[in-house]
Tab-separated table of C-alpha atoms in Angstrom:
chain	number	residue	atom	x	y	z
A	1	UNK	CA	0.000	0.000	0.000
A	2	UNK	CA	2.555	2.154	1.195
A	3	UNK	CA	4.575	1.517	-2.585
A	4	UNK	CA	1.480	2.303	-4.356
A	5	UNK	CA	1.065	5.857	-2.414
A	6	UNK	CA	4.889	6.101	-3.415
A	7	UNK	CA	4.331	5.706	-7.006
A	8	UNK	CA	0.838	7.539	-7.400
A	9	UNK	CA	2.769	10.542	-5.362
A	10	UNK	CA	6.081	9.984	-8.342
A	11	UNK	CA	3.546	9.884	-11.276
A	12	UNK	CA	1.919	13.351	-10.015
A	13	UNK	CA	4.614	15.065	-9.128
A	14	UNK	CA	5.543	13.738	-13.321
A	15	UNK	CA	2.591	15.177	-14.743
A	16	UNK	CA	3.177	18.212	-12.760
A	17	UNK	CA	6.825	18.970	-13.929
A	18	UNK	CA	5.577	18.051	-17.788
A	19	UNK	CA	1.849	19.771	-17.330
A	20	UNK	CA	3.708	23.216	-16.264
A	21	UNK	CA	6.700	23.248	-18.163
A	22	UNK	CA	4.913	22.519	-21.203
A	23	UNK	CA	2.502	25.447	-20.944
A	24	UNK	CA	4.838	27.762	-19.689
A	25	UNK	CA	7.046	26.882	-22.818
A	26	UNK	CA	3.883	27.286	-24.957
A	27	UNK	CA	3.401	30.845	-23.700
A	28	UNK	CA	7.064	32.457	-23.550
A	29	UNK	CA	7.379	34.933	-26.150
A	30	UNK	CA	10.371	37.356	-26.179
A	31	UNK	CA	13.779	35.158	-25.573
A	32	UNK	CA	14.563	32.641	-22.795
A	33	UNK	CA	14.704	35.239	-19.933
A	34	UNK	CA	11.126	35.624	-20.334
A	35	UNK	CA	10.630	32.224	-18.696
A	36	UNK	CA	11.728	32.767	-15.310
A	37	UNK	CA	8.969	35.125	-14.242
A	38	UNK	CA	7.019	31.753	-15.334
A	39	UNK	CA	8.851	29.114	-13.556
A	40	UNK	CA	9.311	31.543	-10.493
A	41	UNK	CA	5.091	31.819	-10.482
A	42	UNK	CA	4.804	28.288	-10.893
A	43	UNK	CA	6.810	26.076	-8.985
A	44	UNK	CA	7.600	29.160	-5.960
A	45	UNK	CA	4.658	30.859	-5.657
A	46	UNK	CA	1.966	28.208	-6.591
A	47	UNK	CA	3.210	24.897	-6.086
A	48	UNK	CA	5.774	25.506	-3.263
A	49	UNK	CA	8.557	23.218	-4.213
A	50	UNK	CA	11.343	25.489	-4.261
A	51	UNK	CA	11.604	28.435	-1.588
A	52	UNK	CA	12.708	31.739	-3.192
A	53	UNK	CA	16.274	31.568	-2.679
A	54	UNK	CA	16.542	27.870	-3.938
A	55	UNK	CA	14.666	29.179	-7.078
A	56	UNK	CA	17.473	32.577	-7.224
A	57	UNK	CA	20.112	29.837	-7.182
A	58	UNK	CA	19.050	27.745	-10.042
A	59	UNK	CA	18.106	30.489	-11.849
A	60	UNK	CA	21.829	31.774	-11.458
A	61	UNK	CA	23.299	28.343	-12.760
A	62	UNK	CA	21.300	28.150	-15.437
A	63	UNK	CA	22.003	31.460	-16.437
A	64	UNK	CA	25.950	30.764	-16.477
A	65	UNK	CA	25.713	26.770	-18.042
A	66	UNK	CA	25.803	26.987	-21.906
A	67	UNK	CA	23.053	26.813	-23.824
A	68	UNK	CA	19.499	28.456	-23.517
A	69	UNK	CA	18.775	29.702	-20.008
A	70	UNK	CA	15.139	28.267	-20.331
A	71	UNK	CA	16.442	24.638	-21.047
A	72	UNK	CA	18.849	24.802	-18.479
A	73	UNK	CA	16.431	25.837	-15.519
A	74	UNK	CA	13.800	23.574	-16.802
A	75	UNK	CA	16.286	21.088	-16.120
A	76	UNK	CA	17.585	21.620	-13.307
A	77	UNK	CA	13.985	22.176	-11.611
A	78	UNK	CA	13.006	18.878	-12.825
A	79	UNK	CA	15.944	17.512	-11.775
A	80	UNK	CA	15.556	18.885	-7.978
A	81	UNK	CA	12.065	17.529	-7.814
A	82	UNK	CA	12.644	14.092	-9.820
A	83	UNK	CA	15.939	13.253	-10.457
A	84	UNK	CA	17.098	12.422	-13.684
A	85	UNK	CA	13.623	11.168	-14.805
A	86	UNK	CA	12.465	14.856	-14.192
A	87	UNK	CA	15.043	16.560	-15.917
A	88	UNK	CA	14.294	14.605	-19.314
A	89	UNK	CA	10.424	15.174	-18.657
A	90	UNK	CA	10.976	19.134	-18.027
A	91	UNK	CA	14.250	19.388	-21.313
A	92	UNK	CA	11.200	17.453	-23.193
A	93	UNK	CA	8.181	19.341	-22.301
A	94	UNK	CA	10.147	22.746	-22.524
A	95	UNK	CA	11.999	22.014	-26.299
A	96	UNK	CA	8.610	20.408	-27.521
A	97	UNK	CA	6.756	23.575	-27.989
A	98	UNK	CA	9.248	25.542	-29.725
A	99	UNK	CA	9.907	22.574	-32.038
A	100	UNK	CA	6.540	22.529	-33.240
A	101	UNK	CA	6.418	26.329	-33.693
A	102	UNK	CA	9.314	26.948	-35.414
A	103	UNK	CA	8.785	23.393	-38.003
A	104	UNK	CA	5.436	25.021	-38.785
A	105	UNK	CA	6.879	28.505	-38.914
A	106	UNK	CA	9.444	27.223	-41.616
A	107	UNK	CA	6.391	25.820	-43.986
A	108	UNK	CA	4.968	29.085	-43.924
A	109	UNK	CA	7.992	31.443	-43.596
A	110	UNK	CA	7.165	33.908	-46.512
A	111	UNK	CA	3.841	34.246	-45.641
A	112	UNK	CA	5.026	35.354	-42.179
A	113	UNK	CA	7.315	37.361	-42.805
A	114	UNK	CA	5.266	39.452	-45.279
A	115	UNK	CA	2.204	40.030	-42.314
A	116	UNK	CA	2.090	42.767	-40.763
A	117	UNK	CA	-0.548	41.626	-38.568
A	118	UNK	CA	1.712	38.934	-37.338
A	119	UNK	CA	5.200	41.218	-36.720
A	120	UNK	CA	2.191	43.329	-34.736
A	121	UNK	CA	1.484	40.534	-32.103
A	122	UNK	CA	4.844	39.562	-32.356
A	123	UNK	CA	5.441	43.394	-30.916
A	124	UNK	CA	2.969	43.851	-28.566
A	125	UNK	CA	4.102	39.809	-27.108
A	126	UNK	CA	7.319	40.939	-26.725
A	127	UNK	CA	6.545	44.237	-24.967
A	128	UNK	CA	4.428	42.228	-22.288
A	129	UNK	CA	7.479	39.612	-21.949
A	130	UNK	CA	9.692	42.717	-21.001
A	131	UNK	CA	7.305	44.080	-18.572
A	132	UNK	CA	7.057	40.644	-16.832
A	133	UNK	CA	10.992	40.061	-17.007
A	134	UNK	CA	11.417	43.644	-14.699
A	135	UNK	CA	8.515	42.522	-12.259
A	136	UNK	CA	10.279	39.460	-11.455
A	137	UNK	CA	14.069	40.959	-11.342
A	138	UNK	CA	12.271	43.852	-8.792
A	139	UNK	CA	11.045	40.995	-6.891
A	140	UNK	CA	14.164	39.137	-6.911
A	141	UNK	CA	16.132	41.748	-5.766
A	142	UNK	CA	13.669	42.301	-2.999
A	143	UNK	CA	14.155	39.447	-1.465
A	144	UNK	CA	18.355	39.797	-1.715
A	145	UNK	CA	17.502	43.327	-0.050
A	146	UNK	CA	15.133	42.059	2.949
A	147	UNK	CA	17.974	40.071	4.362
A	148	UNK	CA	20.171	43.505	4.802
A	149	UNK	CA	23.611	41.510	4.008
A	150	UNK	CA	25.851	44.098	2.402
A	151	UNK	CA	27.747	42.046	-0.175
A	152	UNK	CA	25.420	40.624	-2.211
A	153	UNK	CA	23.245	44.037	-2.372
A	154	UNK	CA	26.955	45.535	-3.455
A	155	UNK	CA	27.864	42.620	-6.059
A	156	UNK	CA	23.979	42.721	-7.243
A	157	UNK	CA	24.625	46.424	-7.528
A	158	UNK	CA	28.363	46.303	-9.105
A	159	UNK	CA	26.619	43.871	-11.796
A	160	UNK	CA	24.387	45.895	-12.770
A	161	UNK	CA	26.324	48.753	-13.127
A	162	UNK	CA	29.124	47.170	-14.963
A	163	UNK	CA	26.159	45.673	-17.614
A	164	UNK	CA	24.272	48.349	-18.086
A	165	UNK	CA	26.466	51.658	-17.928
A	166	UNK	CA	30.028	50.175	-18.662
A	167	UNK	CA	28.226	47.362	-21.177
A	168	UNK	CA	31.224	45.143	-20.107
A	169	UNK	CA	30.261	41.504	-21.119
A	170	UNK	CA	27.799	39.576	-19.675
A	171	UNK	CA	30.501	36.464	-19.846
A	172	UNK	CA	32.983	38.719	-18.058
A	173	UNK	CA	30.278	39.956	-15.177
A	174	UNK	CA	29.839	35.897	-14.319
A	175	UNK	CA	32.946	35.223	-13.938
A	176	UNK	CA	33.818	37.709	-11.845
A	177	UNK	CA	30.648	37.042	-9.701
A	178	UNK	CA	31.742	33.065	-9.623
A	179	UNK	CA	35.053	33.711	-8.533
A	180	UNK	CA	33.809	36.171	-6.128
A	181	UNK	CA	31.622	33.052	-4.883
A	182	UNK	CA	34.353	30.818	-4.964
A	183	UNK	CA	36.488	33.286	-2.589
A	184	UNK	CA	33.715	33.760	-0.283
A	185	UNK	CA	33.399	29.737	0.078
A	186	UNK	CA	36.899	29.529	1.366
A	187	UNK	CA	37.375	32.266	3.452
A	188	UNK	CA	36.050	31.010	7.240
A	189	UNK	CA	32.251	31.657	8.465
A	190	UNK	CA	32.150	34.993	9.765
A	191	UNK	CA	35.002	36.597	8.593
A	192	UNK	CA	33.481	39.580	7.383
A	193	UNK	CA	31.386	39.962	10.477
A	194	UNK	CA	34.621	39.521	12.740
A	195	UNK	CA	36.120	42.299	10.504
A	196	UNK	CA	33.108	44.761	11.429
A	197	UNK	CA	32.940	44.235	15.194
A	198	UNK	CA	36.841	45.619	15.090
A	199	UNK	CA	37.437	48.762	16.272
């Protein structure tokens, strides 16, 4: 009985990783950014899997792995909830959409690309995506601001500043940021704080 709960409990928590990533793959218009507003909604705020600063985490390792940011956090979500078996239902669910689209898309490319009707939508989708990209990256940062630690306000900050005013690399800003984390991991606990209480 006990087996049965165990596999009835796998299979939903199956449909669930291919049920959501599927239709919030269907619906992400405006590059692969534009999915984590969607996956933060989802699996954070609706189905509680992953607390907030789990979800910032894979977020930021999917954003520095190669390949398309919304492939990479698909899979590592369904990995966290389902192991290997997840990851190859969310890669699956997520690429499936897309596939379809752009196979279709490719029949029918001159006719497309001639409508103006279509490169209309195609506008106003992507001006929606943007407004939903800058309500979750306010959010985000919210909840790096609540916990009132200095550094990562200051490297969240530095980033920023360095991508949008200097337009230094995004590749370069990373790296610095992963070394940064890197250097943080081996210095001891509280050596920062035992800095501050010195006179």
């Amino acid at each position: 009985m006990m087996k049965k709960n165990e596999n009835s409990s796998k299979r939903q928590i199956y449909f669930q990783l291919f049920w959501s990533t599927l239709k919030i793959s269907m619906f992400t218009i405006g590059g692969g950014y534009a999915i984590v507003p969607m996956l933060k909604r989802r699996f954070t705020d609706d189905l509680r899997w992953i607390d907030g600063d789990e979800m910032l985490d894979l977020i930021s390792l999917a954003q520095s792995s190669p390949g398309p940011i919304a492939v990479s956090a698909s899979v590592l979500i369904g990995y966290r909830m389902a192991g290997f078996t997840g990851a190859l239902i969310t890669v699956f669910a997520t690429i499936l959409p897309p596939l379809l689209f752009i196979s279709v898309v490719s029949v029918f490319y001159d006719a497309f690309r001639k409508s103006e009707t279509i490169a209309a939508v195609m506008t106003a989708m992507q001006i929606g995506s943007a407004a939903t990209i800058v309500g979750v990256v306010i959010s985000m940062s919210f909840e790096i601001i609540k916990k009132k630690d200095i550094l990562p306000i200051a490297v969240m900050a530095g980033a920023f500043v360095a991508s949008s005013f200097f337009h230094i690399s995004a590749i370069v800003v990373i790296l610095v940021c992963c070394s940064l984390g890197i250097l943080l991991t081996l210095l001891p606990k509280g050596f920062f704080a035992g800095r501050r209480k010195r006179p």
